[in-house]
CSV table of C-alpha atoms in Angstrom, one decimal:
chain,number,residue,atom,x,y,z
A,1,MET,CA,35.4,-11.8,5.9
A,2,LYS,CA,37.0,-8.7,7.5
A,3,ALA,CA,36.3,-8.0,11.1
A,4,TRP,CA,34.2,-4.9,10.4
A,5,GLU,CA,32.0,-6.8,8.0
A,6,GLU,CA,30.8,-9.0,10.8
A,7,ASN,CA,29.1,-6.0,12.3
A,8,ILE,CA,27.0,-5.2,9.2
A,9,ARG,CA,23.3,-5.9,9.6
A,10,LYS,CA,22.4,-8.3,6.9
A,11,VAL,CA,18.9,-8.5,5.5
A,12,VAL,CA,17.3,-9.5,2.2
A,13,PRO,CA,16.1,-6.1,0.9
A,14,TYR,CA,12.7,-5.3,-0.5
A,15,VAL,CA,12.6,-5.2,-4.3
A,16,PRO,CA,10.4,-2.4,-5.7
A,17,GLY,CA,8.7,-2.6,-9.0
A,18,GLU,CA,10.9,-1.6,-12.0
A,19,GLN,CA,11.0,2.1,-12.9
A,20,PRO,CA,12.1,2.0,-16.6
A,21,LYS,CA,13.8,5.0,-18.0
A,22,LEU,CA,12.2,4.6,-21.5
A,23,ASP,CA,9.8,6.6,-23.5
A,24,ASN,CA,6.5,5.4,-25.0
A,25,ILE,CA,5.9,2.6,-22.6
A,26,ILE,CA,2.8,1.5,-20.7
A,27,LYS,CA,3.6,1.3,-17.0
A,28,LEU,CA,1.2,-1.0,-15.2
A,29,ASN,CA,3.7,-2.5,-12.6
A,30,THR,CA,3.8,-0.3,-9.5
A,31,ASN,CA,0.1,0.5,-8.8
A,32,GLU,CA,0.6,4.2,-9.4
A,33,ASN,CA,-2.5,6.3,-10.2
A,34,PRO,CA,-2.6,6.9,-14.0
A,35,TYR,CA,-4.2,10.4,-13.5
A,36,PRO,CA,-2.6,13.6,-12.2
A,37,PRO,CA,-3.2,14.9,-8.7
A,38,THR,CA,-5.9,17.4,-8.0
A,39,PRO,CA,-5.5,20.7,-9.9
A,40,LYS,CA,-5.7,22.5,-6.6
A,41,ALA,CA,-2.4,20.9,-5.5
A,42,VAL,CA,-0.9,21.8,-8.9
A,43,GLU,CA,-2.0,25.4,-8.4
A,44,ALA,CA,-0.7,25.3,-4.8
A,45,ALA,CA,2.7,24.1,-6.1
A,46,ASP,CA,3.0,27.2,-8.3
A,47,LEU,CA,2.2,29.4,-5.3
A,48,PHE,CA,4.7,27.7,-2.9
A,49,ASP,CA,7.0,30.1,-1.2
A,50,LEU,CA,10.5,28.9,-2.1
A,51,ASP,CA,11.9,30.9,0.8
A,52,LEU,CA,10.5,28.1,3.0
A,53,MET,CA,13.1,25.8,1.6
A,54,ARG,CA,15.8,27.3,3.9
A,55,LYS,CA,13.7,26.7,7.0
A,56,TYR,CA,13.0,23.5,8.9
A,57,PRO,CA,9.4,22.2,8.4
A,58,ASP,CA,7.0,21.9,11.2
A,59,PRO,CA,8.0,18.7,12.9
A,60,ALA,CA,4.4,17.9,13.8
A,61,ALA,CA,3.2,18.7,10.2
A,62,SER,CA,0.3,20.3,12.0
A,63,LEU,CA,-1.5,21.7,8.9
A,64,LEU,CA,-1.6,18.3,7.2
A,65,VAL,CA,-2.5,16.5,10.4
A,66,GLU,CA,-5.4,18.9,11.0
A,67,GLU,CA,-6.7,18.5,7.5
A,68,ILE,CA,-6.6,14.7,7.7
A,69,ALA,CA,-8.2,14.7,11.1
A,70,LYS,CA,-11.0,16.9,9.8
A,71,ARG,CA,-11.5,14.7,6.7
A,72,TYR,CA,-11.9,11.5,8.8
A,73,GLY,CA,-13.7,12.9,11.8
A,74,LEU,CA,-10.9,12.5,14.3
A,75,LYS,CA,-8.9,14.5,16.7
A,76,LYS,CA,-5.5,15.8,15.7
A,77,SER,CA,-4.1,13.7,18.4
A,78,GLN,CA,-5.3,10.6,16.6
A,79,VAL,CA,-3.4,11.2,13.4
A,80,PHE,CA,0.3,10.5,12.6
A,81,VAL,CA,2.0,11.4,9.3
A,82,GLY,CA,5.2,10.2,7.7
A,83,VAL,CA,7.1,10.0,4.4
A,84,GLY,CA,4.8,7.5,2.7
A,85,SER,CA,3.0,4.6,4.4
A,86,ASP,CA,6.3,2.7,4.2
A,87,ASP,CA,7.8,5.2,6.7
A,88,VAL,CA,4.7,5.1,8.9
A,89,ILE,CA,4.6,1.3,9.0
A,90,SER,CA,8.4,1.1,9.6
A,91,MET,CA,8.0,3.5,12.5
A,92,ALA,CA,5.1,1.3,13.8
A,93,PHE,CA,7.2,-1.8,13.7
A,94,LEU,CA,9.9,0.0,15.7
A,95,THR,CA,7.4,1.4,18.2
A,96,PHE,CA,4.9,-1.4,18.8
A,97,PHE,CA,6.6,-4.7,17.9
A,98,ASN,CA,9.1,-4.6,20.7
A,99,GLY,CA,8.4,-7.8,22.6
A,100,LYS,CA,9.8,-11.4,22.4
A,101,LYS,CA,6.7,-13.0,21.0
A,102,PRO,CA,6.5,-13.3,17.2
A,103,ILE,CA,4.4,-10.9,15.2
A,104,LEU,CA,1.9,-12.3,12.7
A,105,PHE,CA,1.3,-11.4,9.0
A,106,PRO,CA,0.2,-13.5,6.0
A,107,ASP,CA,2.6,-15.5,3.9
A,108,ILE,CA,1.4,-13.8,0.8
A,109,SER,CA,1.3,-10.1,1.6
A,110,TYR,CA,3.3,-6.9,1.3
A,111,SER,CA,6.9,-8.2,1.1
A,112,PHE,CA,8.3,-5.2,3.0
A,113,TYR,CA,6.9,-6.6,6.3
A,114,SER,CA,9.5,-9.4,6.5
A,115,VAL,CA,12.2,-6.9,5.6
A,116,TRP,CA,11.3,-4.5,8.5
A,117,ALA,CA,11.0,-7.5,10.9
A,118,ASP,CA,14.5,-8.6,9.9
A,119,VAL,CA,16.0,-5.1,10.1
A,120,TYR,CA,14.5,-4.5,13.6
A,121,ARG,CA,15.2,-8.1,14.6
A,122,ILE,CA,11.5,-8.9,15.3
A,123,PRO,CA,10.5,-12.6,15.4
A,124,TYR,CA,7.6,-13.3,13.0
A,125,VAL,CA,5.3,-16.1,11.8
A,126,THR,CA,3.5,-16.0,8.5
A,127,PRO,CA,0.2,-17.9,8.5
A,128,ALA,CA,-0.7,-19.2,5.1
A,129,LEU,CA,-3.6,-17.8,3.1
A,130,THR,CA,-6.2,-20.2,1.9
A,131,GLY,CA,-6.1,-21.6,-1.6
A,132,ASP,CA,-8.2,-18.7,-2.8
A,133,PHE,CA,-5.9,-16.2,-1.1
A,134,LYS,CA,-8.1,-15.3,1.9
A,135,LEU,CA,-7.0,-14.9,5.5
A,136,ARG,CA,-8.0,-17.6,8.1
A,137,ARG,CA,-9.1,-15.5,11.1
A,138,GLU,CA,-8.4,-18.5,13.4
A,139,ASP,CA,-4.7,-18.2,12.5
A,140,TYR,CA,-4.6,-14.9,14.4
A,141,PHE,CA,-6.4,-16.2,17.5
A,142,LYS,CA,-3.2,-17.1,19.2
A,143,GLU,CA,-0.6,-15.5,21.4
A,144,ASN,CA,1.5,-13.0,19.5
A,145,GLY,CA,3.6,-9.8,19.7
A,146,GLY,CA,1.5,-7.9,17.2
A,147,ILE,CA,-0.4,-8.4,13.9
A,148,ILE,CA,-0.2,-6.6,10.6
A,149,PHE,CA,-2.0,-7.3,7.3
A,150,PRO,CA,-3.1,-5.3,4.3
A,151,ASN,CA,-6.8,-4.9,3.6
A,152,PRO,CA,-7.4,-5.2,0.7
A,153,ASN,CA,-4.4,-7.5,0.5
A,154,ALA,CA,-1.5,-6.9,-1.7
A,155,PRO,CA,-0.6,-8.4,-4.1
A,156,THR,CA,-3.9,-10.5,-4.2
A,157,GLY,CA,-6.4,-7.6,-4.1
A,158,VAL,CA,-8.7,-9.6,-1.7
A,159,TYR,CA,-10.8,-7.5,0.8
A,160,GLU,CA,-12.1,-8.7,4.1
A,161,ASN,CA,-15.2,-7.1,5.6
A,162,LEU,CA,-15.3,-5.1,8.9
A,163,GLU,CA,-16.9,-8.0,10.8
A,164,PHE,CA,-13.9,-10.1,9.9
A,165,ILE,CA,-11.4,-7.4,10.9
A,166,GLU,CA,-13.1,-6.7,14.2
A,167,ASP,CA,-13.1,-10.4,15.0
A,168,ILE,CA,-9.3,-10.4,14.7
A,169,VAL,CA,-8.9,-7.2,16.7
A,170,SER,CA,-11.2,-8.3,19.5
A,171,HIS,CA,-9.3,-11.5,19.9
A,172,ASN,CA,-6.0,-9.6,20.2
A,173,GLN,CA,-6.5,-6.8,22.7
A,174,ASP,CA,-3.2,-7.5,24.4
A,175,SER,CA,-1.2,-6.6,21.2
A,176,VAL,CA,-1.2,-3.9,18.6
A,177,VAL,CA,-3.1,-4.8,15.4
A,178,ILE,CA,-2.2,-2.8,12.3
A,179,VAL,CA,-4.5,-2.7,9.2
A,180,ASP,CA,-2.6,-1.5,6.2
A,181,GLU,CA,-5.2,0.2,4.0
A,182,ALA,CA,-3.1,1.4,1.1
A,183,TYR,CA,-5.9,0.4,-1.3
A,184,ILE,CA,-9.0,0.8,0.7
A,185,ASP,CA,-10.3,3.8,-1.3
A,186,PHE,CA,-10.9,1.5,-4.3
A,187,GLY,CA,-13.4,-0.7,-2.5
A,188,GLY,CA,-14.8,-1.8,0.9
A,189,LYS,CA,-15.1,0.1,4.2
A,190,SER,CA,-12.2,1.3,6.2
A,191,ALA,CA,-11.6,0.1,9.7
A,192,ILE,CA,-11.2,3.6,11.0
A,193,ALA,CA,-14.5,3.5,12.9
A,194,LEU,CA,-13.2,0.5,14.9
A,195,THR,CA,-10.3,2.7,16.3
A,196,GLU,CA,-12.9,4.3,18.6
A,197,LYS,CA,-13.7,1.0,20.1
A,198,TYR,CA,-10.3,-0.7,20.2
A,199,GLU,CA,-7.4,1.4,21.4
A,200,ASN,CA,-4.9,-1.2,20.2
A,201,LEU,CA,-5.9,-0.8,16.5
A,202,LEU,CA,-3.8,1.3,14.1
A,203,VAL,CA,-5.1,2.0,10.6
A,204,VAL,CA,-2.5,3.1,7.9
A,205,GLN,CA,-3.3,4.8,4.6
A,206,THR,CA,-1.4,6.6,1.9
A,207,PHE,CA,-1.6,9.4,-0.7
A,208,SER,CA,0.4,7.3,-3.2
A,209,LYS,CA,-2.5,5.4,-4.8
A,210,SER,CA,-5.9,7.1,-4.7
A,211,ARG,CA,-4.5,10.6,-4.4
A,212,SER,CA,-2.0,10.4,-7.2
A,213,MET,CA,1.0,11.5,-5.0
A,214,ALA,CA,3.4,8.6,-5.0
A,215,GLY,CA,6.2,11.0,-5.9
A,216,LEU,CA,5.6,13.2,-2.8
A,217,ARG,CA,5.7,10.3,-0.2
A,218,ILE,CA,2.9,11.0,2.2
A,219,GLY,CA,1.4,8.4,4.5
A,220,PHE,CA,-0.6,8.6,7.7
A,221,ALA,CA,-1.8,6.5,10.5
A,222,MET,CA,-5.0,6.8,12.6
A,223,GLY,CA,-5.7,5.3,16.0
A,224,SER,CA,-6.1,6.0,19.7
A,225,GLU,CA,-4.3,8.9,21.2
A,226,LYS,CA,-2.1,6.5,23.1
A,227,LEU,CA,-0.8,4.8,19.9
A,228,ILE,CA,-0.3,8.1,18.1
A,229,CYS,CA,1.6,9.6,21.1
A,230,ALA,CA,3.9,6.5,21.2
A,231,LEU,CA,4.6,6.9,17.5
A,232,ASN,CA,5.5,10.5,17.9
A,233,ASP,CA,7.7,9.8,20.8
A,234,VAL,CA,9.8,7.4,18.8
A,235,LYS,CA,9.7,9.6,15.7
A,236,PHE,CA,11.0,12.7,17.6
A,237,SER,CA,13.7,10.6,19.2
A,238,ILE,CA,15.0,9.7,15.7
A,239,ASN,CA,14.3,12.5,13.3
A,240,SER,CA,11.8,15.3,14.1
A,241,TYR,CA,11.8,16.7,10.5
A,242,THR,CA,10.6,13.8,8.5
A,243,MET,CA,8.1,15.6,6.2
A,244,ASN,CA,9.3,18.5,4.0
A,245,GLN,CA,7.6,21.8,3.6
A,246,TYR,CA,6.5,21.1,0.0
A,247,ALA,CA,4.9,17.8,0.8
A,248,ILE,CA,2.9,19.2,3.8
A,249,HIS,CA,1.7,22.2,1.6
A,250,LEU,CA,0.5,20.1,-1.3
A,251,GLY,CA,-0.9,17.3,0.9
A,252,VAL,CA,-3.2,19.8,2.5
A,253,TRP,CA,-4.7,20.8,-0.8
A,254,ALA,CA,-5.0,17.1,-1.9
A,255,VAL,CA,-7.2,16.4,1.1
A,256,ARG,CA,-9.3,19.5,0.6
A,257,ASP,CA,-10.4,18.6,-2.9
A,258,GLU,CA,-12.8,15.8,-2.1
A,259,ALA,CA,-14.8,16.1,-5.3
A,260,TYR,CA,-11.8,15.5,-7.5
A,261,PHE,CA,-10.7,12.6,-5.3
A,262,GLN,CA,-14.0,10.8,-5.6
A,263,ARG,CA,-14.2,11.3,-9.4
A,264,ASN,CA,-10.7,10.0,-9.8
A,265,VAL,CA,-11.3,6.9,-7.7
A,266,ASN,CA,-14.6,6.1,-9.4
A,267,LYS,CA,-13.0,6.4,-12.8
A,268,ILE,CA,-10.4,3.8,-11.8
A,269,ILE,CA,-13.0,1.5,-10.3
A,270,LYS,CA,-15.0,1.6,-13.5
A,271,THR,CA,-12.0,0.8,-15.6
A,272,ARG,CA,-11.1,-2.0,-13.2
A,273,GLU,CA,-14.5,-3.6,-13.6
A,274,THR,CA,-14.3,-3.5,-17.3
A,275,ALA,CA,-10.8,-5.0,-17.2
A,276,LYS,CA,-12.1,-7.9,-15.2
A,277,LEU,CA,-14.6,-8.8,-18.0
A,278,ARG,CA,-11.9,-8.4,-20.7
A,279,LEU,CA,-9.4,-10.5,-18.9
A,280,ARG,CA,-11.9,-13.3,-18.3
A,281,GLU,CA,-12.7,-13.3,-22.0
A,282,LEU,CA,-9.0,-13.8,-22.7
A,283,GLY,CA,-8.7,-16.8,-20.4
A,284,PHE,CA,-7.5,-15.2,-17.2
A,285,SER,CA,-8.8,-15.9,-13.7
A,286,PHE,CA,-8.2,-13.9,-10.5
A,287,PRO,CA,-9.4,-13.1,-7.0
A,288,ASP,CA,-12.1,-10.4,-7.1
A,289,SER,CA,-10.0,-7.3,-6.7
A,290,MET,CA,-11.1,-4.3,-4.6
A,291,THR,CA,-7.9,-2.4,-5.4
A,292,ASN,CA,-6.4,-0.5,-8.4
A,293,PHE,CA,-4.8,-3.7,-9.7
A,294,ILE,CA,-5.8,-7.3,-10.7
A,295,PHE,CA,-3.8,-10.4,-9.7
A,296,ALA,CA,-4.3,-12.7,-12.7
A,297,THR,CA,-3.3,-16.1,-13.9
A,298,HIS,CA,-3.9,-17.5,-17.4
A,299,LYS,CA,-5.5,-21.0,-17.9
A,300,THR,CA,-2.8,-22.2,-20.3
A,301,VAL,CA,0.1,-19.8,-20.7
A,302,PRO,CA,2.7,-19.4,-17.9
A,303,ALA,CA,2.7,-15.9,-16.2
A,304,LYS,CA,6.5,-15.5,-16.7
A,305,LYS,CA,6.1,-16.1,-20.4
A,306,ILE,CA,3.4,-13.5,-20.7
A,307,PHE,CA,5.3,-11.0,-18.5
A,308,GLU,CA,8.4,-11.3,-20.7
A,309,ALA,CA,6.3,-10.9,-23.9
A,310,LEU,CA,4.6,-7.8,-22.5
A,311,ARG,CA,7.9,-6.3,-21.4
A,312,GLU,CA,9.3,-6.8,-24.9
A,313,ALA,CA,6.4,-4.9,-26.2
A,314,GLY,CA,6.9,-2.0,-23.8
A,315,ILE,CA,4.0,-2.9,-21.5
A,316,TYR,CA,5.2,-3.4,-17.9
A,317,VAL,CA,3.3,-5.4,-15.4
A,318,ARG,CA,4.6,-7.0,-12.1
A,319,TYR,CA,5.8,-10.6,-11.9
A,320,PHE,CA,6.7,-12.2,-8.5
A,321,ASP,CA,9.0,-15.2,-8.7
A,322,ALA,CA,7.9,-16.5,-5.3
A,323,PRO,CA,6.2,-19.7,-4.0
A,324,ARG,CA,2.4,-20.0,-4.6
A,325,ILE,CA,2.2,-16.8,-6.8
A,326,ASP,CA,4.8,-17.5,-9.5
A,327,ASN,CA,2.1,-18.1,-12.1
A,328,TYR,CA,0.3,-14.7,-11.5
A,329,LEU,CA,0.7,-11.2,-12.9
A,330,ARG,CA,-0.2,-8.1,-11.0
A,331,ILE,CA,-1.7,-5.7,-13.5
A,332,THR,CA,-2.2,-2.1,-12.4
A,333,VAL,CA,-5.3,-0.4,-13.7
A,334,GLY,CA,-4.2,2.3,-16.1
A,335,THR,CA,-6.2,4.7,-18.2
A,336,ASP,CA,-8.9,3.2,-20.5
A,337,GLY,CA,-6.5,3.9,-23.4
A,338,GLU,CA,-3.6,2.1,-21.7
A,339,MET,CA,-5.8,-0.9,-20.9
A,340,GLU,CA,-7.0,-1.1,-24.5
A,341,VAL,CA,-3.4,-1.4,-25.7
A,342,LEU,CA,-2.8,-4.2,-23.1
A,343,PHE,CA,-5.9,-6.1,-24.1
A,344,GLY,CA,-5.1,-5.7,-27.8
A,345,PHE,CA,-1.6,-7.1,-27.3
A,346,LEU,CA,-2.8,-10.0,-25.1
A,347,GLU,CA,-5.5,-10.9,-27.6
A,348,GLU,CA,-3.0,-11.1,-30.4
A,349,TYR,CA,-0.3,-12.8,-28.4
A,350,LEU,CA,-2.5,-15.5,-26.8
A,351,ARG,CA,-4.1,-16.4,-30.2
A,352,LYS,CA,-0.6,-17.5,-31.3
A,353,GLN,CA,0.1,-19.7,-28.3
């Protein structure tokens, strides 16, 4: 090893879902919304002033922050935006998890958490989920340097109710608790209301899933003014201009079209519930998902074998070669037509096994 190589920060990187460059495939592997964003955002894109490209964007993304605050009944000073929820959470790790005590997050969870912890050299402990993939609240009733977990969880899809969330937050008022709500719009109640009671609680959401804007990268956090102020201080010390003009402009219109948002979400929920019935009929079992995906295992055929057969047929789902979950497939809820193709293939394939 050369001397300069010794100074390279070494981490095991996050591996995103495959983005195949093929035509005529069914892509159910990255939890993208199968429907387009609101037509109002599309119209706004056509009206976007291209001259703005030569100017720096508003570092505070004020128009978008104001629109999000209005939508969720908050003050502007309680909202922080970033380039996708990944950027927001990364900034939160850097800002709030700065002590010597280990932070806590589940052993089966969003795999980016351990990457950020390693990058920022934050010690961490990963309490194990139960056999049915639920959190044990008691695992988080101990000294720590911070807590983060998704609700509903990813990749399992399991949702914990607000009483459960509040119990964890109330036991940890000496550290920051982050609830990652990337999928909350597809089921359950958000913990946003709890931020008025607990100034150490940060709730993070995204435009990538329910608002069909994964390609624009818009994420946001909501919490007490103290938490948001701290996030902005760190952001402005690194890069003031994180969100581009175009994303801010279209994000505003996405928030404004509440009716389209609700219709889109309800459509996915309906397809998801039908998918649960069809998958059970095919011999799959899974935790009850409250997201836009289903985390399923088959009673006789190994998940990896099914994954490879689906991929060969041009149907992409997600397979995790990891302890405890290596016999599960994470299947994104697509359109009704896409799901029918999936069920048709599985029915034929499983009959032959």
